Short mmCIF file of C-alpha atoms in Angstrom, two decimals:
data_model
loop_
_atom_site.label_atom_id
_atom_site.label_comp_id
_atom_site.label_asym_id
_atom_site.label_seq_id
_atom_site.Cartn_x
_atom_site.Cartn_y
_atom_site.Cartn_z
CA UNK A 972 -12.41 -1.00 -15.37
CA UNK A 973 -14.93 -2.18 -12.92
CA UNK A 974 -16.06 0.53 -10.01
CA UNK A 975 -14.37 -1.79 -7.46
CA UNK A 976 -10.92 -0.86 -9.57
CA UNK A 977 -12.19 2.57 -10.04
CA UNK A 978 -12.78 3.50 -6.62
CA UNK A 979 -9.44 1.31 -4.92
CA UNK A 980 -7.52 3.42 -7.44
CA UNK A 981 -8.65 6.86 -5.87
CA UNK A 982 -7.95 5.51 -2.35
CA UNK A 983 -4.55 4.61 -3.61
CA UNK A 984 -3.93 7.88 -5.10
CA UNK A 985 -5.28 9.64 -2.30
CA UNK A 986 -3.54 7.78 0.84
CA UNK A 987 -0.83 8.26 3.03
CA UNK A 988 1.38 5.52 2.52
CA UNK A 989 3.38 5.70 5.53
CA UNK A 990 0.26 6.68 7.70
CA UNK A 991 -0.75 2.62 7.08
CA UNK A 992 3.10 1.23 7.36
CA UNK A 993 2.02 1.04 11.30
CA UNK A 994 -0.66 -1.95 10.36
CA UNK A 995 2.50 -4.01 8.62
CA UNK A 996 4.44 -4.36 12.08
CA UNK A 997 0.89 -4.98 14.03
CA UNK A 998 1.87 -8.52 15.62
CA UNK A 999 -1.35 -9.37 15.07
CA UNK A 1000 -1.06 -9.03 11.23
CA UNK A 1001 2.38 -10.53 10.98
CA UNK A 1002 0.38 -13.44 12.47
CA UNK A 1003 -2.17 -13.79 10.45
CA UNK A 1004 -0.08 -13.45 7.27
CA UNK A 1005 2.30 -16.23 8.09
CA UNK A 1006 0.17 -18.75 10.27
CA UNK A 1007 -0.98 -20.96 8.10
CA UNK A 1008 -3.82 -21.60 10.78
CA UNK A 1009 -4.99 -18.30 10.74
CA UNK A 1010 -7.53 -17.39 8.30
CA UNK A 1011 -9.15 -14.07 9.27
CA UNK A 1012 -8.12 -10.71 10.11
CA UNK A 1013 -10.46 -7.68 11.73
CA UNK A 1014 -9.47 -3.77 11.43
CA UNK A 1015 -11.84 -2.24 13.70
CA UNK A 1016 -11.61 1.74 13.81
CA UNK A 1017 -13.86 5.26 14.25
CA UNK A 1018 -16.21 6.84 11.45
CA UNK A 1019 -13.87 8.86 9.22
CA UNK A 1020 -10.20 7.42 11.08
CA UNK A 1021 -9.19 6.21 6.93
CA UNK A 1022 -10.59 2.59 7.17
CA UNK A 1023 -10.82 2.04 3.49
CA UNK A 1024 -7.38 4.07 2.41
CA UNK A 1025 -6.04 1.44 5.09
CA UNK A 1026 -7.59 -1.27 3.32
CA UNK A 1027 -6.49 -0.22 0.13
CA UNK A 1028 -3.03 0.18 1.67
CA UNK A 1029 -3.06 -3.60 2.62
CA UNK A 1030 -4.27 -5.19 -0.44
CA UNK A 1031 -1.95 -3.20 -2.58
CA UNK A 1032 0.87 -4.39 -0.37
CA UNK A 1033 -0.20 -7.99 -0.55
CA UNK A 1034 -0.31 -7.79 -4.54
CA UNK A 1035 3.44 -6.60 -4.31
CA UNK A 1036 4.72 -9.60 -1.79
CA UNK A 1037 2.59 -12.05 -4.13
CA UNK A 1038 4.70 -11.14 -6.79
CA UNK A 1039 7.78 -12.63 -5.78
CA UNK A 1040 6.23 -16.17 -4.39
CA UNK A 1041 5.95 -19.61 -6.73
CA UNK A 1042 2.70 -20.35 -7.34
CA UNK A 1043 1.91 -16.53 -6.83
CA UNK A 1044 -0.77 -15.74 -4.41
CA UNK A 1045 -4.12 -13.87 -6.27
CA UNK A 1046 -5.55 -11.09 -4.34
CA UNK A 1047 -9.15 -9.70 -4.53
CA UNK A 1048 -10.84 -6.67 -2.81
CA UNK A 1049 -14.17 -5.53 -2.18
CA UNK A 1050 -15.77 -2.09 -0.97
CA UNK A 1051 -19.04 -1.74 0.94
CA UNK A 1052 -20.44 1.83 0.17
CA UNK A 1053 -23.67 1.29 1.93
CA UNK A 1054 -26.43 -1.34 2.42
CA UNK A 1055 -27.30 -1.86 -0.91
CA UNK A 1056 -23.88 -3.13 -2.00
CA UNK A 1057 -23.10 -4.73 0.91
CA UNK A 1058 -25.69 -6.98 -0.03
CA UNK A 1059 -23.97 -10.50 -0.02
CA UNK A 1060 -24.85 -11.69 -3.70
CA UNK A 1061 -22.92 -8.78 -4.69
CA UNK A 1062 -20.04 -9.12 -2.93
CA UNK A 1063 -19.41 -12.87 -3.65
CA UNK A 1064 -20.16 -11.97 -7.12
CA UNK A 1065 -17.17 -9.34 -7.39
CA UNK A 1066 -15.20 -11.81 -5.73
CA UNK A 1067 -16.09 -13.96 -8.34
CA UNK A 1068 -15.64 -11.68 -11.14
CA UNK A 1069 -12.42 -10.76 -9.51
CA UNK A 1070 -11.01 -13.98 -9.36
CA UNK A 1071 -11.86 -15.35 -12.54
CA UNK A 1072 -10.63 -11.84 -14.50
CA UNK A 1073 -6.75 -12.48 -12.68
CA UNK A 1074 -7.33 -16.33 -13.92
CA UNK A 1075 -9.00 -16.48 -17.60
CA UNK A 1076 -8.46 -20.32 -17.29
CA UNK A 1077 -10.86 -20.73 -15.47
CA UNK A 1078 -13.98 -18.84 -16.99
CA UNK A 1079 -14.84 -21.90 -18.72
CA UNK A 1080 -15.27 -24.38 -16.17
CA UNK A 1081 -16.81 -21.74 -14.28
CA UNK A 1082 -19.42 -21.12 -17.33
CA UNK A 1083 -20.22 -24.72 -16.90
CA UNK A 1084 -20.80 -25.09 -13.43
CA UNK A 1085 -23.14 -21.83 -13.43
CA UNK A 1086 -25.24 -23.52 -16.86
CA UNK A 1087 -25.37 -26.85 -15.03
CA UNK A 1088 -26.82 -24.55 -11.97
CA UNK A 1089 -29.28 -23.23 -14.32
CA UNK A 1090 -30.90 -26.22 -14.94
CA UNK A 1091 -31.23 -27.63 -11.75
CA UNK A 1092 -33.13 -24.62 -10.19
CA UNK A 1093 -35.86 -22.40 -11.17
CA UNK A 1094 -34.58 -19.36 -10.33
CA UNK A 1095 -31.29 -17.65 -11.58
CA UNK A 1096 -28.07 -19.06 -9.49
CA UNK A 1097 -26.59 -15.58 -9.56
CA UNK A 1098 -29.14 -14.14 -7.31
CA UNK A 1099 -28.98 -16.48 -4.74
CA UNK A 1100 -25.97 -16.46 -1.98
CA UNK A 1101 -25.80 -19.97 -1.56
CA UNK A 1102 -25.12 -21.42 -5.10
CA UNK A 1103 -22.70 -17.95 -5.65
CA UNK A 1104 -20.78 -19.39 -2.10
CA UNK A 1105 -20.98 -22.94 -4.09
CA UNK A 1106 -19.37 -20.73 -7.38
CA UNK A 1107 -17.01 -19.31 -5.26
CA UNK A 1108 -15.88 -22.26 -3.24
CA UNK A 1109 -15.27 -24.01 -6.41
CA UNK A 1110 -13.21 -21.34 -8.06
CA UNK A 1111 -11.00 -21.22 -5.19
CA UNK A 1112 -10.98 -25.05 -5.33
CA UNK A 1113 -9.48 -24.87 -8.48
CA UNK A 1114 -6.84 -21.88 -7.66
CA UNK A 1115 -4.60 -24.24 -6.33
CA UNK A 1116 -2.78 -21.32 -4.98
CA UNK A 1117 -3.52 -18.94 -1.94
CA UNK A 1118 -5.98 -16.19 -1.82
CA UNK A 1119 -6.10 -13.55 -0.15
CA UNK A 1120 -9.49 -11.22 0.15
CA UNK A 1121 -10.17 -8.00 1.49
CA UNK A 1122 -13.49 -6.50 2.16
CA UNK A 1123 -14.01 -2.87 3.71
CA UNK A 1124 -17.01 -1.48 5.57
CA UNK A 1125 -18.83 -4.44 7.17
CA UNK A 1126 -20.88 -1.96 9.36
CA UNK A 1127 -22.23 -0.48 6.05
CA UNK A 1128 -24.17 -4.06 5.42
CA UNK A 1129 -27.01 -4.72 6.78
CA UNK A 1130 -27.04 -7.40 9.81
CA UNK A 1131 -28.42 -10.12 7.80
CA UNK A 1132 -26.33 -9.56 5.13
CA UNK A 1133 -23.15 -9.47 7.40
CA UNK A 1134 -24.23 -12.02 9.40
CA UNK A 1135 -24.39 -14.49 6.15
CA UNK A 1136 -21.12 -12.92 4.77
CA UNK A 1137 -19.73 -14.25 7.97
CA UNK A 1138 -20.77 -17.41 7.84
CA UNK A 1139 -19.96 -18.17 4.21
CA UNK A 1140 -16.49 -17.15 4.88
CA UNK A 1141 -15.85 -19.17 7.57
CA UNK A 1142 -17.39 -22.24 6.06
CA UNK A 1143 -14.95 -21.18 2.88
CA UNK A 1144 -12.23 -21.39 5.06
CA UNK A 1145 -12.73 -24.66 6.66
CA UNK A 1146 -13.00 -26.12 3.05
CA UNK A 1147 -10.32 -23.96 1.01
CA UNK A 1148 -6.78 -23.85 2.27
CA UNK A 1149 -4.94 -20.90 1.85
CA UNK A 1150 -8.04 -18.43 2.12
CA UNK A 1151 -7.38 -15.26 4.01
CA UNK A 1152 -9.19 -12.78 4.92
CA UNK A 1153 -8.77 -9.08 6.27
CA UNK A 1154 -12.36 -7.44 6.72
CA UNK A 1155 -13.03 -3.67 8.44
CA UNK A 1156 -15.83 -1.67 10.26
CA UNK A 1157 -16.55 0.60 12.19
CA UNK A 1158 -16.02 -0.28 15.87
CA UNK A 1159 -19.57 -1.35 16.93
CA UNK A 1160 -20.41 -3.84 20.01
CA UNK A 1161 -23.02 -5.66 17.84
CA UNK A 1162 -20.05 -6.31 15.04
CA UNK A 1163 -17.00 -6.87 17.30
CA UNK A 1164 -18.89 -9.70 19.38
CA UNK A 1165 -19.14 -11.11 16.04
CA UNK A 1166 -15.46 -11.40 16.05
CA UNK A 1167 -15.23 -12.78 19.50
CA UNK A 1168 -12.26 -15.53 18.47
CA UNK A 1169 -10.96 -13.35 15.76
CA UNK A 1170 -7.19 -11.68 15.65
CA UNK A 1171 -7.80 -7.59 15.64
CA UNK A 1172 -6.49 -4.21 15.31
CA UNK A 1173 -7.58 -1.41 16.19
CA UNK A 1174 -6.99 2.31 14.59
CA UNK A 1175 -6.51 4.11 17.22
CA UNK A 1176 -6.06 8.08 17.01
CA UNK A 1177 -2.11 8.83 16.83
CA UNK A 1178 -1.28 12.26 16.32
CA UNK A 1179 1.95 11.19 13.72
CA UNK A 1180 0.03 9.61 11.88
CA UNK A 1181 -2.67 12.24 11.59
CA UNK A 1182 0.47 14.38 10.55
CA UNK A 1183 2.03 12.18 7.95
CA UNK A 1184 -1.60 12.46 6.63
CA UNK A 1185 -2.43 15.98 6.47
CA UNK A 1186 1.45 16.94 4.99
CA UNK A 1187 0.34 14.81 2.28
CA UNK A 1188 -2.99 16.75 1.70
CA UNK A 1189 -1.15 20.17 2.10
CA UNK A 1190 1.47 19.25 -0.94
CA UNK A 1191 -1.24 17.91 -2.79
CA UNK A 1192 -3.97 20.61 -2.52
CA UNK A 1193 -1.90 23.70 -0.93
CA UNK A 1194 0.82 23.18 -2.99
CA UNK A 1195 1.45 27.07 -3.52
CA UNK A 1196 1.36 28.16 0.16
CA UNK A 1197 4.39 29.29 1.37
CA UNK A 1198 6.44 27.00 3.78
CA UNK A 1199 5.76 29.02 6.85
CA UNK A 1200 2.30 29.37 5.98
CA UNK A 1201 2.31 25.24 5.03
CA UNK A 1202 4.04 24.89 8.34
CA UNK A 1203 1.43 26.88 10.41
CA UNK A 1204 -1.63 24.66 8.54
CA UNK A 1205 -0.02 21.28 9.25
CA UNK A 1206 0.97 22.12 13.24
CA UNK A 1207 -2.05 23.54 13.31
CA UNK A 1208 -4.48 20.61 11.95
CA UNK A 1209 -2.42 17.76 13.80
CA UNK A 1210 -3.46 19.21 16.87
CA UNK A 1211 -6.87 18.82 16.40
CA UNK A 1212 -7.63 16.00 13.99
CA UNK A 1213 -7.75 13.18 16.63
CA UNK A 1214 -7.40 10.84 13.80
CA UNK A 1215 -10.69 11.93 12.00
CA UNK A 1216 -9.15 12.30 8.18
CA UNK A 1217 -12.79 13.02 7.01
CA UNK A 1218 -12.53 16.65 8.92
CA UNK A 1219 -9.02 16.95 7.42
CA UNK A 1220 -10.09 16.64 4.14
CA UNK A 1221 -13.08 18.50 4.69
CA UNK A 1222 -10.81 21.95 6.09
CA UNK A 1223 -7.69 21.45 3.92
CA UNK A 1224 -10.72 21.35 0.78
CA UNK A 1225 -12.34 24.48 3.03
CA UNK A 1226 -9.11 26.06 2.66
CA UNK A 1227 -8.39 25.65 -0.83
CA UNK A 1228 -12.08 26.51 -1.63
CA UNK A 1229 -11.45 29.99 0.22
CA UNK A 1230 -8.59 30.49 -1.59
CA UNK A 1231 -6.51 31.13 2.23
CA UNK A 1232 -2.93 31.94 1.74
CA UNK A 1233 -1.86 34.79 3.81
CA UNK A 1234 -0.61 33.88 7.27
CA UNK A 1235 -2.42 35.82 9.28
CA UNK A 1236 -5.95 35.08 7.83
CA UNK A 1237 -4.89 31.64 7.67
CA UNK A 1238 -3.83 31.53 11.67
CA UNK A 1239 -7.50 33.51 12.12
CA UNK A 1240 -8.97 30.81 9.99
CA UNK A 1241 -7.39 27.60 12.25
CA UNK A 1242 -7.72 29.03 15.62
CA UNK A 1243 -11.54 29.04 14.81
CA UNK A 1244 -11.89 25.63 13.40
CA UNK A 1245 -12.52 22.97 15.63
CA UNK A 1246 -13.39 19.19 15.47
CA UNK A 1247 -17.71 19.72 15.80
CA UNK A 1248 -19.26 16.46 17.12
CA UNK A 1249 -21.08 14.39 14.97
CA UNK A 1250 -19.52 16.62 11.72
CA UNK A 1251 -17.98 13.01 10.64
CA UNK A 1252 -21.23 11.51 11.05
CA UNK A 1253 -22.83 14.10 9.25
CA UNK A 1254 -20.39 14.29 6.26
CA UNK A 1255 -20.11 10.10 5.86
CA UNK A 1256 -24.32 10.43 5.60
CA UNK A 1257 -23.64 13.04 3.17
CA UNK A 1258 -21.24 10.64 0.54
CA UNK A 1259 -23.11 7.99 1.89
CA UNK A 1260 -25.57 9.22 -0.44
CA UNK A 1261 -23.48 10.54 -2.77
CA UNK A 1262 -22.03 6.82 -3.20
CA UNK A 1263 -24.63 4.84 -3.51
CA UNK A 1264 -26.83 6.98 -6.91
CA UNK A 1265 -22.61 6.38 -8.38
CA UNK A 1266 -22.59 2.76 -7.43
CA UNK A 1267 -25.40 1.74 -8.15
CA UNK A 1268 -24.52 0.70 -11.03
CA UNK A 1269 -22.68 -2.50 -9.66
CA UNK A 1270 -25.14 -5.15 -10.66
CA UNK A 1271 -22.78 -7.51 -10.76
CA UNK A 1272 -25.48 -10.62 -10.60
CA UNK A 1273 -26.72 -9.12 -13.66
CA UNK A 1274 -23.25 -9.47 -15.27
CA UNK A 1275 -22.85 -12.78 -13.69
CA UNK A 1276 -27.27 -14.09 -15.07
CA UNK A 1277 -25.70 -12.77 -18.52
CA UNK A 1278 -22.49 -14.28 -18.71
CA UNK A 1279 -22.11 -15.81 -22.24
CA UNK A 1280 -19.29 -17.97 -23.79
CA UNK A 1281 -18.02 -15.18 -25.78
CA UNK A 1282 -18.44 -12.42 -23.16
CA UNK A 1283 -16.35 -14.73 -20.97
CA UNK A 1284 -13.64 -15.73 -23.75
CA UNK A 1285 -14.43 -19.17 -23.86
#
């Protein structure tokens, strides 16, 4: 299992489902599903408001619709951690990968496009963003069915690298019907003028969701607390998450660590936790970090410059 499918798995073991039901009955996704003429969608929200659990949420619920539709709709997914794999030649080169694992058919015309590639230039096609946009465009091509992608944490590429991203997807779209395309980030001015003509939603803070969120985390983690206890923790934590599910995951963990499970030292506890400024900037630096010594492992051009007929099944 690729780190991709490693890492949507623990968002889709760790998320709220019905704290992301809200984004199904956004007009502006119900749009963009069924307009044919509508190829892009943008999820704009704070650091730490559950972008990528969101994400996650969506392309797990576009698998399920795909599977009751004739010819059945593939759907591929892509996580940027942080600059260095939100570098564009990786990203089109999961998509690739992606794409090509859900349709085994066509590993061998793609293993003779990217040898015919190899002789024309004198460098290796798979490290280069144009011919992988070329590889991609022609995989699609030959889909014959829609495709659906979605691709978390644009603000954790660089600006050229989003800014090429960008570009290669709209130029996909013009050229490959059926290609849609949810993408996130963090709400920056630099990003969202970058989506000047493109549908949007935002994730706004909404204390029920915040709850659904952090009853889930208290069954999960706080499982042996009593109910009034359980009851004073949730209240409690709705009140002051503001929709930042990195400090709920951070105090419920606090919490747990602490071993808390009386009510009074628990009320103590809450009533002198608050939301500090800048903690979810501090703590997404933090995993950041963390992420990127774990994924760095993702050289998927490697995989790609050492694809061989038999490692391919052809």
């Amino acid at each position: 299992m690729s780190r991709q499918s490693q890492y949507h798995q623990y968002l889709s073991k760790q998320r709220a489902d019905k704290a992301c039901e809200f984004l199904l009955e956004n007009s502006n996704f119900i749009n963009w599903y069924h307009d044919s003429d509508s190829h892009q969608l943008a999820i704009f929200g704070a650091m730490g408001s559950g972008k990528s659990s969101a994400m996650a949420f969506l392309a797990d619920e576009l698998v399920r619709r795909s599977k009751h539709q004739l010819p059945q709709p593939k759907v591929c997914f892509y996580y940027c951690r942080d600059e260095e794999t939100g570098e564009t030649i990786y990203i089109l080169s999961a998509l690739i990968l992606s794409l090509l694992t859900q349709l085994p058919d066509l590993k061998k015309p793609f293993f003779q496009w990217y040898k015919e590639a190899q002789t024309c230039v004198d460098f290796d096609p798979a490290t280069d963003s144009k011919t992988l946009r070329e590889f991609l465009c022609k995989v699609l091509e030959a889909m014959l069915r829609p495709v659906f992608m979605v691709i978390d944490g644009l603000d954790k590429c660089s600006a050229e690298s989003r800014s090429n991203l960008l570009t290669i997807l709209q130029k996909l779209s013009q050229r490959v019907l059926g290609l849609k395309v949810i993408l996130s980030s963090r709400a920056q001015e630099e990003i969202s003028e970058q989506f000047h003509d493109t549908a949007k939603i935002e994730m706004i803070t909404d204390a029920h969701r915040d709850g659904i969120i952090i009853e889930k985390l208290v069954e999960k983690k706080l499982f042996d607390l009593s109910p009034d206890v359980k009851s004073l923790v949730i209240d409690r934590m709705t009140g002051l998450a503001k929709g930042s599910v990195i400090w709920t995951r951070m105090t419920i963990e606090l919490i747990e660590t602490r071993n808390i499970g009386a009510f009074e030292p628990m009320k103590t506890f809450l009533e002198e936790t608050s939301l500090p400024e800048q903690l979810s900037e501090i703590y997404s630096t933090v995993l950041s970090r963390c992420s990127s010594r774990i994924l760095r492992t993702w050289t998927l051009p490697v995989q790609l410059s050492s694809f061989s007929p038999s490692q391919i099944g052809v």
